[in-house]
Coordinates of C-alpha atoms in Angstrom, one line a residue:
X250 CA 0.0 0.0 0.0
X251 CA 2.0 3.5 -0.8
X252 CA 1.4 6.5 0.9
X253 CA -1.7 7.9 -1.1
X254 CA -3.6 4.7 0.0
X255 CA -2.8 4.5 3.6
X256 CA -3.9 8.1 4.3
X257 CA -7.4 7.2 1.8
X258 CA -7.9 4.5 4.3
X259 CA -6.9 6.6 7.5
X260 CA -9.3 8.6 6.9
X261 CA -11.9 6.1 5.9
X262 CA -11.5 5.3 9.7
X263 CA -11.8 8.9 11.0
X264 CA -15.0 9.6 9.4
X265 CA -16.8 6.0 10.0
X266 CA -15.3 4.9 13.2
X267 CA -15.8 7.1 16.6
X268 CA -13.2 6.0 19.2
X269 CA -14.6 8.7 21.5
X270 CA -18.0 5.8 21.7
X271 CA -14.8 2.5 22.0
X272 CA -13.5 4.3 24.8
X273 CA -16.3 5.1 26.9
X274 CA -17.8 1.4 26.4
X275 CA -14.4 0.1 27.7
X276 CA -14.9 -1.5 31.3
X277 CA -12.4 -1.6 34.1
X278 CA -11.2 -5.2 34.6
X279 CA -13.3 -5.5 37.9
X280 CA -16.2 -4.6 35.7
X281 CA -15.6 -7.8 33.5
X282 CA -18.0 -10.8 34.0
X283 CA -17.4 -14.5 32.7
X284 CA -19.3 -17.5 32.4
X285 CA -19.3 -20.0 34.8
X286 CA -16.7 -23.1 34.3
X287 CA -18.1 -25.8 32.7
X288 CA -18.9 -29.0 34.6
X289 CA -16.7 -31.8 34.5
X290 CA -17.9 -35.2 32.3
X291 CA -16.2 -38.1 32.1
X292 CA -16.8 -39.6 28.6
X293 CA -18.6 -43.2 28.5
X294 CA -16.4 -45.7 29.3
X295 CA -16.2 -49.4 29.3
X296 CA -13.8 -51.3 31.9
X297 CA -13.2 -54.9 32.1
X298 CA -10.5 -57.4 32.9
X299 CA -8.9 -60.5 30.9
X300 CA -8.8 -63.8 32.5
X301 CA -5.0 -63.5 32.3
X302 CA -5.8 -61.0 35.2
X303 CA -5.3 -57.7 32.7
X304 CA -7.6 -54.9 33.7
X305 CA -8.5 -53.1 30.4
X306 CA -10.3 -49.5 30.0
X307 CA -11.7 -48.4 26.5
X308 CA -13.0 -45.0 25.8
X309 CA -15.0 -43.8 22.5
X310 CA -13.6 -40.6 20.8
X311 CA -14.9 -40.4 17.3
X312 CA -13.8 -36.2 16.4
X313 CA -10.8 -37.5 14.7
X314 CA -9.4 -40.6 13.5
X315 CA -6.8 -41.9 15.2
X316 CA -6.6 -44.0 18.1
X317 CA -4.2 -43.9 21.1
X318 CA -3.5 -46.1 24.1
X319 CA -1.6 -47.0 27.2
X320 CA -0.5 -49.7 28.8
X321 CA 0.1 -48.6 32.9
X322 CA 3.0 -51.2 34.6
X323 CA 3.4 -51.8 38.3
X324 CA 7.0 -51.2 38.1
X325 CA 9.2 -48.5 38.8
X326 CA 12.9 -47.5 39.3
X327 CA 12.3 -47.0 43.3
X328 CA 12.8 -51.1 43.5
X329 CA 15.8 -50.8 41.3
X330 CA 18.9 -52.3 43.5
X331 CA 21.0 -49.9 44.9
X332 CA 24.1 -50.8 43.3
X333 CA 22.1 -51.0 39.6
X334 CA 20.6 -47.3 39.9
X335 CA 19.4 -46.0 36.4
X336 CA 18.3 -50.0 35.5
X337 CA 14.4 -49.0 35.2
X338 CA 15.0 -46.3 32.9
X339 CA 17.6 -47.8 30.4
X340 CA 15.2 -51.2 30.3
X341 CA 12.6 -48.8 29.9
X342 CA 14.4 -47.3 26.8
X343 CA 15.8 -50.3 25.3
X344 CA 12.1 -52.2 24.9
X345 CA 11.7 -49.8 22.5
X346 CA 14.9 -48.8 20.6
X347 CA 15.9 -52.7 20.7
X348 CA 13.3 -53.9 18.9
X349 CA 11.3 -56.9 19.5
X350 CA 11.9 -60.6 18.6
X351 CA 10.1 -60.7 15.6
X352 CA 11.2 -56.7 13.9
X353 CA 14.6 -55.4 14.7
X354 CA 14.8 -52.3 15.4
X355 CA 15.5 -50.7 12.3
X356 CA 12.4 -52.7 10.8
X357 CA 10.0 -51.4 13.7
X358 CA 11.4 -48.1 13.4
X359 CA 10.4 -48.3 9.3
X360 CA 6.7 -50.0 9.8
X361 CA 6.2 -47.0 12.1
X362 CA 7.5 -44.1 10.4
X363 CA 5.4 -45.5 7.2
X364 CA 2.7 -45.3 8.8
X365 CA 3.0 -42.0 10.4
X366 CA 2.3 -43.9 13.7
X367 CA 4.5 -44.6 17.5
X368 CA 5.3 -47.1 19.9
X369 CA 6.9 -45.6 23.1
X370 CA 7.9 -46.9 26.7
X371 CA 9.5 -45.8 29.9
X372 CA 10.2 -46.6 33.3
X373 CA 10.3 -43.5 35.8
X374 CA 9.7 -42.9 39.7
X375 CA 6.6 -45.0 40.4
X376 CA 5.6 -47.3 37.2
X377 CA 6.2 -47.9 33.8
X378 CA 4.4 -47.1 30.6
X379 CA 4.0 -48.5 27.2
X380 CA 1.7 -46.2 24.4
X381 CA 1.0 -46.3 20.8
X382 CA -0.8 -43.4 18.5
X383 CA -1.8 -44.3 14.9
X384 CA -4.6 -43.8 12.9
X385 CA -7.5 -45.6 12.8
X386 CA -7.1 -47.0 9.4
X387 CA -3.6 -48.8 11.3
X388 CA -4.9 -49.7 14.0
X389 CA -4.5 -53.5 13.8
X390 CA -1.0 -53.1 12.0
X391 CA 0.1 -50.8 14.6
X392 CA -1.4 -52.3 17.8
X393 CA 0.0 -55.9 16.4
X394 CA 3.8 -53.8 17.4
X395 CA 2.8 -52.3 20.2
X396 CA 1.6 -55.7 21.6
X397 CA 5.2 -57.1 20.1
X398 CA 7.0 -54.5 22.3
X399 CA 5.4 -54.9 25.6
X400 CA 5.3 -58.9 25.8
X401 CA 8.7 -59.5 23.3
X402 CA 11.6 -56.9 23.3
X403 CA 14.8 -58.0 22.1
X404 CA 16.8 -56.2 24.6
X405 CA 20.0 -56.2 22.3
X406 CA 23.6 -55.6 23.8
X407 CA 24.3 -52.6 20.7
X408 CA 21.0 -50.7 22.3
X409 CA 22.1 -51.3 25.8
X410 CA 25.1 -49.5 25.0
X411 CA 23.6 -46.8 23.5
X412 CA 21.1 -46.1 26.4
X413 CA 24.0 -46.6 28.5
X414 CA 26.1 -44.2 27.0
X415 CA 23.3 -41.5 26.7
X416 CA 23.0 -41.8 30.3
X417 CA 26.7 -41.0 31.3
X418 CA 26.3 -37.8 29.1
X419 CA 23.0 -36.8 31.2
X420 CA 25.8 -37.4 34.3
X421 CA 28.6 -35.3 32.5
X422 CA 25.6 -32.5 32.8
X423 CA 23.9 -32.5 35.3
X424 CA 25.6 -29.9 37.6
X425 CA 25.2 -27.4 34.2
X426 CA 21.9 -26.1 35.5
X427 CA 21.5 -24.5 38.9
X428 CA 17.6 -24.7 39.2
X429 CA 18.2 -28.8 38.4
X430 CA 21.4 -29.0 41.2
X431 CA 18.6 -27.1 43.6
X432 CA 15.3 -29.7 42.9
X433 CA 18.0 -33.0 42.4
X434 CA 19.7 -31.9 46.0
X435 CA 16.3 -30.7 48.0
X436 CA 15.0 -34.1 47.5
X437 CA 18.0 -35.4 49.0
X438 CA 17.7 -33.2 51.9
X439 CA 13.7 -34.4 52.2
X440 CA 14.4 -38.3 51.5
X441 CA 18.0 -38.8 52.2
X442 CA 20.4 -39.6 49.1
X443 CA 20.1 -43.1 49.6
X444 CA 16.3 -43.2 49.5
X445 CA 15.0 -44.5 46.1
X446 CA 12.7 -40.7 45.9
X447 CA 16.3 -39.0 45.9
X448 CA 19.3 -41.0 44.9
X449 CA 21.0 -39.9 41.3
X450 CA 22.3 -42.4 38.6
X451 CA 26.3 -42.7 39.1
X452 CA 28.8 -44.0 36.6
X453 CA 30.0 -47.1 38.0
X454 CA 26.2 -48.0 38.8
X455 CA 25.7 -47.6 34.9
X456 CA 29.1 -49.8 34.5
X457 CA 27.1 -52.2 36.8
X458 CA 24.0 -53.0 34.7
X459 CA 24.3 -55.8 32.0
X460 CA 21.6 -57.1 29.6
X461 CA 20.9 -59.9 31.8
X462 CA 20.1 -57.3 34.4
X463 CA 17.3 -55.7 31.8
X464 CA 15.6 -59.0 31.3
X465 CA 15.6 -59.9 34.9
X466 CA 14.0 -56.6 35.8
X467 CA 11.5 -57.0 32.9
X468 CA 10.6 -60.5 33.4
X469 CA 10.0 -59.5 37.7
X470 CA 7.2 -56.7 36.6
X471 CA 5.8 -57.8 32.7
X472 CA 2.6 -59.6 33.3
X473 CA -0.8 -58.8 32.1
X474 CA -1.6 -59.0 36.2
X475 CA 0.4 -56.5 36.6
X476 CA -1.0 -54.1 33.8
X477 CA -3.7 -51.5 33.4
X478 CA -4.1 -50.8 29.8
X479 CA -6.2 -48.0 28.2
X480 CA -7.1 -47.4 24.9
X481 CA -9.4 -43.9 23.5
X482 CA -10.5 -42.7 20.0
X483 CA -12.3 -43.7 16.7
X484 CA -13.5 -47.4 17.6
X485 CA -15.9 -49.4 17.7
X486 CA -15.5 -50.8 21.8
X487 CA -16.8 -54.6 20.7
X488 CA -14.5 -54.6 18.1
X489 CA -11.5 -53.7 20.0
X490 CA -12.3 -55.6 23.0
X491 CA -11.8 -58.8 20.5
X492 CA -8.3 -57.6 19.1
X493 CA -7.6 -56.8 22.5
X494 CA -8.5 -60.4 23.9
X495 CA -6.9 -61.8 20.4
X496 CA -3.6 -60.5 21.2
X497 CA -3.3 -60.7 25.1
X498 CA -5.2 -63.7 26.2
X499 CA -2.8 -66.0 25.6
X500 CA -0.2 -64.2 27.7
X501 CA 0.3 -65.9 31.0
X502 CA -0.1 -64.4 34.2
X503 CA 2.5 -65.0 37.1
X504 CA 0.6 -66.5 39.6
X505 CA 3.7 -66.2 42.0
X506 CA 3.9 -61.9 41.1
X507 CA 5.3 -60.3 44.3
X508 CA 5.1 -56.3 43.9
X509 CA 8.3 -55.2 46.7
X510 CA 6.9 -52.9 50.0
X511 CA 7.0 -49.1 49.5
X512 CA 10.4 -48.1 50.3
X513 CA 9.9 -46.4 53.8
X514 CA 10.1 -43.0 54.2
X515 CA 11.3 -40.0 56.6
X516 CA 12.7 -36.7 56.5
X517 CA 16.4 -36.9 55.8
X518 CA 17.3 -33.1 57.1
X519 CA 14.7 -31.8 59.4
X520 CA 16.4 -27.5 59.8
X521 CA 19.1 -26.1 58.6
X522 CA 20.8 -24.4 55.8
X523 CA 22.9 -25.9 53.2
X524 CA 24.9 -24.5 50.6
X525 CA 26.0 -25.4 46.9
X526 CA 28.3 -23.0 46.4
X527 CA 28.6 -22.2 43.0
X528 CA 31.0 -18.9 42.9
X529 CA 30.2 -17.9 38.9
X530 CA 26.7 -16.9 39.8
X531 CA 25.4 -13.6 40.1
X532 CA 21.8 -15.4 41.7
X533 CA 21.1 -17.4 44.4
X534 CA 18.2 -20.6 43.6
X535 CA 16.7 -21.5 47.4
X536 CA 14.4 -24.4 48.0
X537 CA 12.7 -24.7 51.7
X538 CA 10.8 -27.4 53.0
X539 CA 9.8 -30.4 55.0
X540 CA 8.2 -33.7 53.7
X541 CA 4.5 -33.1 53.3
X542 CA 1.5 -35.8 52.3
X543 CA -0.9 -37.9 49.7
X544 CA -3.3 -36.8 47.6
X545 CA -5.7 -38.7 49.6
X546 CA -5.9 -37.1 52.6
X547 CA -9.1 -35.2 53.3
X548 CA -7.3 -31.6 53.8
X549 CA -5.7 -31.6 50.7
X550 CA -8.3 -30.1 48.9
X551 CA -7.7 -27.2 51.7
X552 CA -4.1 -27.4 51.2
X553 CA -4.2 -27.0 47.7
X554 CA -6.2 -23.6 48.4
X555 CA -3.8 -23.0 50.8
X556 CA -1.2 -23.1 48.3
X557 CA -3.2 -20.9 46.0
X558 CA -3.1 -18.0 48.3
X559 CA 1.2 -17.9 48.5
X560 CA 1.4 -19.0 45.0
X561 CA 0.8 -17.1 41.5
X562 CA 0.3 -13.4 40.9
X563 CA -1.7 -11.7 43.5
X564 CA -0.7 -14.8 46.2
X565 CA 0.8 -13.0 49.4
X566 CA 4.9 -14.5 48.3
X567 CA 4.0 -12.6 44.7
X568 CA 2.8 -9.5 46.3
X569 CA 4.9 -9.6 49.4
X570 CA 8.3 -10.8 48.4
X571 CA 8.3 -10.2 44.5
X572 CA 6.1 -6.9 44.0
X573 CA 6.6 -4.8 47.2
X574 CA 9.9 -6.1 48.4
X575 CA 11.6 -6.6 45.1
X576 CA 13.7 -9.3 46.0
X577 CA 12.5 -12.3 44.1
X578 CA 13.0 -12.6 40.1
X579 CA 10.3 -15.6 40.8
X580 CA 8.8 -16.9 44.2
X581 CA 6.2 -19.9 44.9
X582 CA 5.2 -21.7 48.3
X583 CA 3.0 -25.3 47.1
X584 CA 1.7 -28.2 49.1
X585 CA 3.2 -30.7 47.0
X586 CA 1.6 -34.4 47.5
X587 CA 2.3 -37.8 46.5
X588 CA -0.1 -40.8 45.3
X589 CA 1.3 -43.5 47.8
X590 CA 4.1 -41.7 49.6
X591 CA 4.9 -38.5 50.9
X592 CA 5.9 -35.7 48.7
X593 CA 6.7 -32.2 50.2
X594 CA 5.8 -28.6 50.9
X595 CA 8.4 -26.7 49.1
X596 CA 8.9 -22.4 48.9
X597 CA 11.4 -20.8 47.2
X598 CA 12.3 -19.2 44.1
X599 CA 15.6 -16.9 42.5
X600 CA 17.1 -13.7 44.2
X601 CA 19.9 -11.6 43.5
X602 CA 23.0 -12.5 45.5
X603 CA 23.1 -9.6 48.0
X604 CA 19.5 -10.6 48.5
X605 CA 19.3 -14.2 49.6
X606 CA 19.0 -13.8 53.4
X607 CA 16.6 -10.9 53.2
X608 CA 14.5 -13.4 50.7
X609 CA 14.7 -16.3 52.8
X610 CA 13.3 -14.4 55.6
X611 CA 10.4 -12.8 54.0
X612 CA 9.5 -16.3 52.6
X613 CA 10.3 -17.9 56.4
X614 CA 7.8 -14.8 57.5
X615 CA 5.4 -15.5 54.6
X616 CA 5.1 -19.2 56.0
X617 CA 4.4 -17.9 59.6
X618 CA 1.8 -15.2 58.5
X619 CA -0.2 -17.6 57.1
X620 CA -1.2 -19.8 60.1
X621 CA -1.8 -16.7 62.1
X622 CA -3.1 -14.0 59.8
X623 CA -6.7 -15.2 58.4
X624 CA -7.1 -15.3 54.8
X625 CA -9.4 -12.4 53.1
X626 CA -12.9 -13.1 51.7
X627 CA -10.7 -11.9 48.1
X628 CA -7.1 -14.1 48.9
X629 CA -9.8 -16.8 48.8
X630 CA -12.0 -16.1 45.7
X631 CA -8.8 -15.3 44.3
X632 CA -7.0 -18.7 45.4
X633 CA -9.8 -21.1 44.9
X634 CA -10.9 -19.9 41.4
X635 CA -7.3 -20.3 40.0
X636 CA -7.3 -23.9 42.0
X637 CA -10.6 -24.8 39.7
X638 CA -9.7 -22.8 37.0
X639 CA -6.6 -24.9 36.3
X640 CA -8.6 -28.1 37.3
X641 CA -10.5 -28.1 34.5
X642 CA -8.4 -28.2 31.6
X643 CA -7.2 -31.4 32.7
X644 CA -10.0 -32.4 31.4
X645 CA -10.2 -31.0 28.4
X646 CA -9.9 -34.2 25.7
X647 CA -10.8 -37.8 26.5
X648 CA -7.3 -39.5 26.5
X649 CA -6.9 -36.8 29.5
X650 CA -9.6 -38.0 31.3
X651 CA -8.9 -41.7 30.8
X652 CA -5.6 -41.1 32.3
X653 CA -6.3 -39.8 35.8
X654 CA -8.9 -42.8 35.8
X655 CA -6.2 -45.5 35.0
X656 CA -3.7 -43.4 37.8
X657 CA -6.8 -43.5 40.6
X658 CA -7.0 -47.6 39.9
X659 CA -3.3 -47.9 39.8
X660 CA -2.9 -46.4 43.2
X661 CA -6.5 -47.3 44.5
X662 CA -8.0 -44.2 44.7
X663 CA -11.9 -44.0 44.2
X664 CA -13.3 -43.3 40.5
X665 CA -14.8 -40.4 41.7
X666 CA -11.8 -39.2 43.1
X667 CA -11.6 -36.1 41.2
X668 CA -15.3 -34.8 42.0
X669 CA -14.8 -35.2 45.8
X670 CA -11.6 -32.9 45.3
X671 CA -13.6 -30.2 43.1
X672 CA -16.5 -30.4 46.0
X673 CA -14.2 -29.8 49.3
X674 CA -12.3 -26.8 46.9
X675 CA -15.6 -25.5 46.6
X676 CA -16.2 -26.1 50.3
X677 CA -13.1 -24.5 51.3
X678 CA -13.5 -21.6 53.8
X679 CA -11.2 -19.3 55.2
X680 CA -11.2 -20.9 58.2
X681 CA -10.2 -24.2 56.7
X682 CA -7.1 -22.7 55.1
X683 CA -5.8 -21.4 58.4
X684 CA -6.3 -24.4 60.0
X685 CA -4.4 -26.8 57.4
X686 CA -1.7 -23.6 57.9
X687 CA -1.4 -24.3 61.4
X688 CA -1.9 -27.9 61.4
X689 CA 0.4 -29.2 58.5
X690 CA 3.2 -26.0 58.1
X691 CA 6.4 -27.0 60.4
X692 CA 8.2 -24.1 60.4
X693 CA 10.8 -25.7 63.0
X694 CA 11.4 -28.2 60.5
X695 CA 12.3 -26.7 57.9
X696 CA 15.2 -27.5 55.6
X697 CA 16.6 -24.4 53.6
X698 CA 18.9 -25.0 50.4
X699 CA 20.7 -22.3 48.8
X700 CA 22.6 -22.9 45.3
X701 CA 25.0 -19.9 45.0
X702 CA 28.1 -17.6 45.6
X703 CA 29.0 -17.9 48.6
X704 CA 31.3 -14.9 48.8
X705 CA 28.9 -12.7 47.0
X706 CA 25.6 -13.5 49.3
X707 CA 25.8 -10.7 51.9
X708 CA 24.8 -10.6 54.6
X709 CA 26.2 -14.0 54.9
X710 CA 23.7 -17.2 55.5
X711 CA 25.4 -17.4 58.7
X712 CA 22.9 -14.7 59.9
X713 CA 20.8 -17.1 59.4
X714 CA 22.1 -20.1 61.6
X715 CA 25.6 -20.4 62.9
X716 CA 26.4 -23.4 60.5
X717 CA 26.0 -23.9 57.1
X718 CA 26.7 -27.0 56.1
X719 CA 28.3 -27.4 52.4
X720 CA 27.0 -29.7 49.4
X721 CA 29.3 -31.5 47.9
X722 CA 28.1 -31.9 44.0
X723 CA 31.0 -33.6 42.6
X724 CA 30.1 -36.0 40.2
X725 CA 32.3 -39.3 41.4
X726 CA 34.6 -40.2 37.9
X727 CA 33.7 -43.6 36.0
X728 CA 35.9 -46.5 37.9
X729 CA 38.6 -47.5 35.7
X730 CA 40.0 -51.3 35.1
X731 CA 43.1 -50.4 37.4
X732 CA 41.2 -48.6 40.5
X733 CA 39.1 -51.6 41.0
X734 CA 42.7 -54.1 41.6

């Protein structure tokens, strides 16, 4: 457009358009009024169970067509042994990038990628997983290899290397971040570093872990007794109950399957403040906390709220220690839980060097002021609107829903888990929130963990607490051939 036709057109605008009318309509945000959130449905859904013990969920989702699914593991790399850390997650790995008996892995890799389809597993913290996506039109194709790589991976000794090897470069960098040093070493300081929530993947427990290790620790867990698959999209249900019973019945169940005990728990580091001292940064990273709780107790909804009113713009930690203070680049405070064992209440965030002990006592103050000063009629609107708010778009798609169904039967919660939350949020008063405050905050027991300069944090942490205790974060070199004679 040149000049001549930009000025036509400006004042085109002038003479049909009056801004004086656009800016007298405009309403102040508090002015602004929005529909109320939609109710939470959970999609139709069959559930049923194999004779070979496998408990099976299928869920209907005919918008597009493509069908995904899940297969849920009672596994997990907290019952690695000690001595093998990182085994879950390379055997994880290697069922897929090994291929399977019948398809090697360049093969699988090839019937896949024609197909514009995927087979994935893992191993992480609590249980294993094995998925597929494809489209409908490739559905028995594709769910033939996904059934291939869950009851028949090759586990070969070229893959094992590579997984292996991948792993030792995640070790070469793992002290390159400073907000991963401060989460890796908190846990440690919540769980202890030899508690299977907490303990890190070393080289010479890498060194340690041979194929026969893999297929050990695949043939203790792999059962369909031991499985919860799900499958949602474009399908007929009757028809994929029959390709599902086609292709698993005649797997065995392990009538001897003995899952280990929860590994026990208990606060490694119950006060005090620990340093990684890191002199090349200009910021400090602090993590404070105790061990907190399990989704399931009946004051979590509560907490949650609770966590709502420190957390997120307009929470007291943003307001307090971010916007009227200034010493926070970012701040949060969260009730953290755990399915089946205790996860944490953690507050921290990033400061500026020369701010660190003034940050870590407005945080320490934030954490007081909330079991003695009662929350406001707006801190709570506020808190338990952005608590819902987020709720629901986990619940957005089908697969989404399916999910938290198969992870409330995995860890025996109730169905209807996720309603009796959204209720009690709904319920929650002020009252409640100061309660849970006074009732489940520890202040005395906190644990505070500063990654930083040491010389450039001033006032010193010692003004704090007359020790700091360092973190050592050197990562221990791979054991050679002539160390271990």
């Amino acid at each position: 457009m040149g000049i001549l036709g930009l000025g036509v057109t400006l004042a085109f605008l002038a003479v049909n358009f009056d801004f004086s009318v656009a800016a007298t309509t405009a309403k102040h945000y508090t002015e602004l009024t929005f529909p109320s959130l939609p109710e939470i449905k959970v999609p139709a859904y069959t559930r049923f169970q194999l004779n070979n013990g496998m408990i099976v969920y299928l869920m209907e989702d005919r918008e597009l067509p493509l069908v995904s699914g899940s297969a849920t593991i009672r596994t997990g790399d907290r019952w690695e042994p000690a001595d093998k850390i990182g085994l879950a997650g390379i055997t994880g790995a290697v069922m897929r990038s090994g291929g399977t008996k019948k398809h090697p892995p360049d093969e699988l890799n090839q019937l896949l990628e024609e197909r514009a389809a995927s087979v994935e597993t893992s191993i992480g913290e609590v249980s294993g997983s094995a998925s597929f996506n494809c489209l409908t039109k490739d559905l028995p194709e594709v769910f033939s290899l996904f059934v291939e790589v869950l009851r028949e991976p090759a586990f070969p000794q070229d893959k094992l290397e590579l997984a292996k090897t991948k792993v030792k470069g995640d070790i070469s960098r793992r002290n390159d971040d400073p907000e991963d040093i401060a989460g890796r070493e908190f846990q440690k300081l919540m769980y202890g570093e030899k508690s299977p929530y907490a303990r890190t993947v070393e080289y010479a427990s890498v060194n340690n872990i041979s194929r026969a290790d893999l297929q050990s620790f695949y043939q203790q867990y792999f059962y369909p007794n031991n499985i919860i698959l799900g499958v949602v999209g474009d399908f007929d249900s009757k028809v994929m109950r029959q390709l599902i019973e086609s292709k698993f019945g005649d797997w065995q169940k392990n009538n001897q399957l003995k899952v280990p005990p929860l590994p026990e728990v208990s606060q490694a580091k119950t006060s005090g403040i620990f340093l990684v001292n890191q002199p090349q940064m200009t910021q400090s990273y602090v993590q404070i906390g105790h061990l907190g709780g399990l989704f399931n107790n009946p004051d979590y909804p509560a907490l949650d709220v609770m966590s709502g009113v420190l957390n997120g713009f307009g929470g007291r930690l943003f307001n307090q220690v971010r916007s009227r203070q200034g010493l926070a680049y970012s701040v949060y405070g969260a009730w953290s839980p755990r399915f089946d064992y205790p996860g944490v209440f953690v507050a921290g965030g990033q400061t500026r060097s020369d701010a660190t002990v003034p940050f870590i006592k407005a945080i320490l103050a934030e954490i007081k002021r909330i079991q003695t000063e009662p929350v406001t009629p707006e801190e709570l609107a506020l808190a338990k609107d952005s608590v819902l708010n987020s709720f629901v778009f986990n619940f957005q798609k089908p697969a989404q829903t399916l999910s938290r169904l198969i992870r409330y039967e995995y860890f025996g919660y109730p169905p209807d888990f996720l309603f009796r939350y959204q209720r009690n949020v709904e319920a929650t008063t002020a009252a409640d929130v100061q309660r849970v405050a006074q009732k489940y905050l520890q202040p005395e027991k906190l644990a505070t963990l500063v990654v930083g300069n040491a010389t450039a944090i001033q006032p010193p942490l010692t003004t704090l607490a007359a020790e700091v205790t360092n973190v050592d974060i050197t990562i221990p070199p791979p054991t050679t051939a002539a160390s271990k004679q």
